[in-house]
Amino acid sequence: NAGVTQTPKFQVLKTGQSMTLQCAQDMNHEYMSWYRQDPGMGLRLIHYSVGAGITDQGEVPNGYNVSRSTTEDFPLRLLSAAPSQTSVYFCASSYNGHGNQPQHFGDGTRLSIL
Amino acid sequence: KNEVEQSPQNLTAQEGEFITINCSYSVGISALHWLQQHPGGGIVSLFMLSSGKKKHGRLIATINIQEKHSSLHITASHPRDSAVYICAVNSNSNTGNQFYFGTGTSLTVIP
């Protein structure tokens, strides 16, 4: 059972470039989410999805797009990378989004924007 | 404004000591989670609780809903417990269902 798989683990981009962070889970979880983790701050929600075809914005959605065409996959797209998006990104999933189920996290993607 | 506050931010303990990490929150919640993040970054869920107390090995988590406060205790601490411990709450406020995270408590256990 792989759990939540994120790729890549590390990435360096130049300002203005676009890229997609991949996230896949094999637990048939309805709820998937993307967070960013910055020094001195708690994890902040970027976007989330409560099921295939349904996505919504979190606390810090600007500059990011998501889609959920299948239950398993929830990619995060940076449209035009900016230095402020340098961060560690975590994808997470849970059985539902009610908060009464444990969250399973990927190993994170360390992203640097030059 | 931080919906979730943790204390202390940093904690150093001798092996074998009893450790307490505190978490206070300001929103209505459906559940509170304790997470562990090891050097290298992976995050694992330790506990999820909405009332009372849970125990798993040397770890104990308690929550007081009326006081909006939770504690994570580690008994007989060991160097392998060194990690960042994160408190998170699932809020059931008017703005919807969302997780809020504390900034974490960095624990170092010295042999």
Short mmCIF file of C-alpha atoms in Angstrom, two decimals:
data_model
loop_
_atom_site.label_atom_id
_atom_site.label_comp_id
_atom_site.label_asym_id
_atom_site.label_seq_id
_atom_site.Cartn_x
_atom_site.Cartn_y
_atom_site.Cartn_z
CA ASN A 1 0.00 0.00 0.00
CA ALA A 2 1.81 3.13 -1.22
CA GLY A 3 -0.41 5.65 0.61
CA VAL A 4 0.08 9.19 -0.72
CA THR A 5 2.76 9.61 -3.36
CA GLN A 6 4.11 13.02 -4.31
CA THR A 7 6.45 13.80 -7.16
CA PRO A 8 8.91 15.36 -7.58
CA LYS A 9 10.64 15.52 -4.19
CA PHE A 10 12.74 18.53 -5.19
CA GLN A 11 12.39 21.12 -7.93
CA VAL A 12 14.08 24.38 -8.85
CA LEU A 13 12.25 26.75 -11.18
CA LYS A 14 12.91 30.13 -12.67
CA THR A 15 10.45 32.96 -12.14
CA GLY A 16 7.65 32.74 -14.69
CA GLN A 17 7.96 29.03 -15.38
CA SER A 18 5.00 26.74 -14.87
CA MET A 19 4.97 23.26 -13.46
CA THR A 20 2.72 20.60 -12.00
CA LEU A 21 3.22 18.86 -8.68
CA GLN A 22 1.77 15.37 -8.78
CA CYS A 23 -0.15 13.69 -5.98
CA ALA A 24 -1.69 10.23 -6.04
CA GLN A 25 -3.32 8.09 -3.37
CA ASP A 26 -4.35 4.45 -3.51
CA MET A 27 -6.67 4.36 -0.48
CA ASN A 28 -9.87 5.38 -2.31
CA HIS A 29 -10.04 8.53 -0.19
CA GLU A 30 -12.65 11.13 -1.06
CA TYR A 31 -10.84 14.12 0.43
CA MET A 32 -7.53 15.39 -0.92
CA SER A 33 -5.75 18.62 -0.19
CA TRP A 34 -2.62 20.63 -0.87
CA TYR A 35 -0.74 22.58 1.78
CA ARG A 36 2.32 24.74 1.81
CA GLN A 37 4.69 24.88 4.77
CA ASP A 38 6.80 27.96 5.34
CA PRO A 39 9.26 28.68 8.18
CA GLY A 40 7.55 30.02 11.30
CA MET A 41 4.08 29.32 9.94
CA GLY A 42 1.73 26.42 10.23
CA LEU A 43 0.67 24.40 7.22
CA ARG A 44 -1.68 26.48 5.08
CA LEU A 45 -4.36 25.06 2.84
CA ILE A 46 -4.05 25.92 -0.84
CA HIS A 47 -6.84 23.91 -2.48
CA TYR A 48 -8.88 20.89 -1.58
CA SER A 49 -11.24 18.39 -3.15
CA VAL A 50 -14.08 16.40 -1.60
CA GLY A 51 -14.34 14.04 -4.56
CA ALA A 52 -13.70 13.58 -8.26
CA GLY A 53 -14.82 16.63 -10.21
CA ILE A 54 -15.12 18.84 -7.11
CA THR A 55 -12.45 21.30 -5.99
CA ASP A 56 -12.45 24.39 -3.82
CA GLN A 57 -10.08 27.09 -2.65
CA GLY A 58 -8.35 27.08 0.68
CA GLU A 59 -6.62 29.85 2.56
CA VAL A 60 -3.88 30.69 0.01
CA PRO A 61 -5.10 29.71 -3.50
CA ASN A 62 -3.67 32.55 -5.58
CA GLY A 63 -1.17 31.43 -8.21
CA TYR A 64 -2.26 27.78 -8.06
CA ASN A 65 -4.73 25.63 -9.97
CA VAL A 66 -5.99 22.14 -9.23
CA SER A 67 -8.19 19.54 -10.87
CA ARG A 68 -9.58 16.20 -9.73
CA SER A 69 -10.50 14.09 -12.73
CA THR A 70 -10.09 10.81 -10.83
CA THR A 71 -10.40 9.78 -7.18
CA GLU A 72 -6.71 8.86 -7.11
CA ASP A 73 -5.00 11.96 -8.54
CA PHE A 74 -4.93 15.58 -7.42
CA PRO A 75 -2.26 17.60 -9.27
CA LEU A 76 -1.29 21.12 -8.25
CA ARG A 77 -0.31 23.52 -11.01
CA LEU A 78 1.81 26.62 -10.59
CA LEU A 79 0.76 28.88 -13.42
CA SER A 80 3.65 31.38 -13.41
CA ALA A 81 6.11 30.67 -10.63
CA ALA A 82 7.10 33.52 -8.30
CA PRO A 83 9.80 33.60 -5.59
CA SER A 84 7.02 33.89 -2.97
CA GLN A 85 5.97 30.35 -3.92
CA THR A 86 9.27 28.93 -2.67
CA SER A 87 8.06 26.50 -0.04
CA VAL A 88 7.58 22.89 0.91
CA TYR A 89 4.35 21.49 -0.49
CA PHE A 90 2.41 18.62 1.06
CA CYS A 91 -0.44 16.67 -0.39
CA ALA A 92 -2.76 14.90 2.02
CA SER A 93 -5.78 12.66 1.83
CA SER A 94 -8.42 11.35 4.20
CA TYR A 95 -11.48 9.14 3.91
CA ASN A 96 -13.71 12.20 4.05
CA GLY A 97 -13.31 15.91 4.74
CA HIS A 98 -15.26 15.95 7.97
CA GLY A 99 -12.10 16.10 10.07
CA ASN A 100 -12.97 12.98 12.00
CA GLN A 101 -10.64 10.77 10.00
CA PRO A 102 -6.83 10.75 10.11
CA GLN A 103 -5.02 12.60 7.36
CA HIS A 104 -2.35 10.79 5.36
CA PHE A 105 0.46 12.98 4.07
CA GLY A 106 2.86 12.62 1.19
CA ASP A 107 6.59 13.10 1.77
CA GLY A 108 6.52 16.66 0.46
CA THR A 109 7.97 18.56 -2.48
CA ARG A 110 10.69 21.14 -1.82
CA LEU A 111 10.23 23.85 -4.42
CA SER A 112 12.63 26.75 -4.98
CA ILE A 113 11.82 29.61 -7.32
CA LEU A 114 14.79 31.68 -8.45
CA LYS B 1 -4.72 35.86 14.09
CA ASN B 2 -3.77 32.25 14.75
CA GLU B 3 -6.61 29.85 15.23
CA VAL B 4 -4.21 27.32 16.78
CA GLU B 5 -1.46 28.19 19.25
CA GLN B 6 1.14 25.74 20.50
CA SER B 7 3.59 25.96 23.37
CA PRO B 8 6.43 25.71 23.80
CA GLN B 9 7.89 26.44 20.36
CA ASN B 10 11.09 24.60 21.23
CA LEU B 11 11.75 21.98 23.87
CA THR B 12 14.92 20.15 24.88
CA ALA B 13 14.69 17.22 27.25
CA GLN B 14 16.95 14.56 28.72
CA GLU B 15 16.22 10.98 27.77
CA GLY B 16 13.64 9.52 30.14
CA GLU B 17 11.91 12.80 30.97
CA PHE B 18 8.14 13.28 30.86
CA ILE B 19 7.22 15.79 28.16
CA THR B 20 4.11 17.91 27.69
CA ILE B 21 3.22 19.94 24.63
CA ASN B 22 0.20 22.22 24.76
CA CYS B 23 -2.28 23.34 22.12
CA SER B 24 -5.01 25.97 22.40
CA TYR B 25 -7.50 26.79 19.70
CA SER B 26 -10.08 29.51 19.16
CA VAL B 27 -12.57 27.99 16.69
CA GLY B 28 -15.31 25.44 16.99
CA ILE B 29 -13.97 22.06 16.01
CA SER B 30 -15.15 18.65 14.98
CA ALA B 31 -11.80 17.03 15.82
CA LEU B 32 -8.25 17.79 16.90
CA HIS B 33 -5.23 16.06 15.42
CA TRP B 34 -1.67 15.63 16.64
CA LEU B 35 0.92 15.13 13.92
CA GLN B 36 4.61 14.28 14.00
CA GLN B 37 7.11 15.61 11.48
CA HIS B 38 10.58 14.08 11.48
CA PRO B 39 13.74 15.68 10.11
CA GLY B 40 13.52 14.97 6.41
CA GLY B 41 9.97 16.27 6.44
CA GLY B 42 7.48 13.40 6.40
CA ILE B 43 4.31 14.00 8.43
CA VAL B 44 2.42 11.23 10.18
CA SER B 45 -0.81 11.34 12.13
CA LEU B 46 -0.42 10.38 15.79
CA PHE B 47 -3.87 11.00 17.22
CA MET B 48 -7.28 12.25 16.29
CA LEU B 49 -9.62 13.09 19.13
CA SER B 50 -12.81 14.97 19.81
CA SER B 51 -13.14 14.25 23.52
CA GLY B 52 -11.34 12.72 26.46
CA LYS B 53 -8.03 10.95 26.17
CA LYS B 54 -6.20 8.55 23.88
CA LYS B 55 -3.05 6.52 24.49
CA HIS B 56 -0.69 4.86 22.07
CA GLY B 57 2.42 3.35 23.54
CA ARG B 58 4.31 6.11 25.38
CA LEU B 59 2.17 8.86 23.86
CA ILE B 60 -0.97 10.24 25.48
CA ALA B 61 -3.25 12.93 24.06
CA THR B 62 -5.97 14.72 26.00
CA ILE B 63 -8.53 17.32 25.04
CA ASN B 64 -10.77 19.65 27.04
CA ILE B 65 -13.48 20.88 24.70
CA GLN B 66 -14.83 23.48 27.14
CA GLU B 67 -11.40 25.05 27.60
CA LYS B 68 -10.44 24.58 23.93
CA HIS B 69 -7.16 23.01 24.96
CA SER B 70 -5.28 19.82 24.21
CA SER B 71 -2.06 18.33 25.51
CA LEU B 72 0.31 15.76 24.08
CA HIS B 73 2.37 13.86 26.65
CA ILE B 74 5.38 11.66 26.02
CA THR B 75 6.42 9.37 28.85
CA ALA B 76 9.97 8.03 29.19
CA SER B 77 11.18 10.17 26.28
CA HIS B 78 13.77 8.76 23.89
CA PRO B 79 16.05 10.41 21.31
CA ARG B 80 13.94 8.87 18.53
CA ASP B 81 11.06 11.06 19.77
CA SER B 82 12.98 14.10 18.48
CA ALA B 83 10.71 15.68 15.90
CA VAL B 84 8.32 18.56 15.34
CA TYR B 85 4.89 17.96 16.84
CA ILE B 86 2.03 19.76 15.16
CA CYS B 87 -1.46 20.38 16.50
CA ALA B 88 -4.25 20.74 13.92
CA VAL B 89 -7.97 21.30 14.27
CA ASN B 90 -10.78 20.66 11.86
CA SER B 91 -13.05 23.65 12.11
CA ASN B 92 -16.78 23.40 11.60
CA SER B 93 -17.27 27.16 11.38
CA ASN B 94 -19.58 29.15 9.08
CA THR B 95 -16.83 29.41 6.46
CA GLY B 96 -16.92 25.68 5.96
CA ASN B 97 -14.88 22.68 6.88
CA GLN B 98 -11.18 23.49 7.09
CA PHE B 99 -8.05 22.41 8.88
CA TYR B 100 -5.99 24.91 10.85
CA PHE B 101 -2.47 24.08 11.96
CA GLY B 102 -0.25 25.26 14.76
CA THR B 103 3.33 26.25 13.97
CA GLY B 104 4.69 23.18 15.69
CA THR B 105 6.80 22.34 18.73
CA SER B 106 10.35 21.27 17.97
CA LEU B 107 11.40 18.58 20.45
CA THR B 108 14.98 17.44 20.95
CA VAL B 109 15.63 14.55 23.33
CA ILE B 110 19.25 14.27 24.41
CA PRO B 111 20.72 10.87 25.33
#
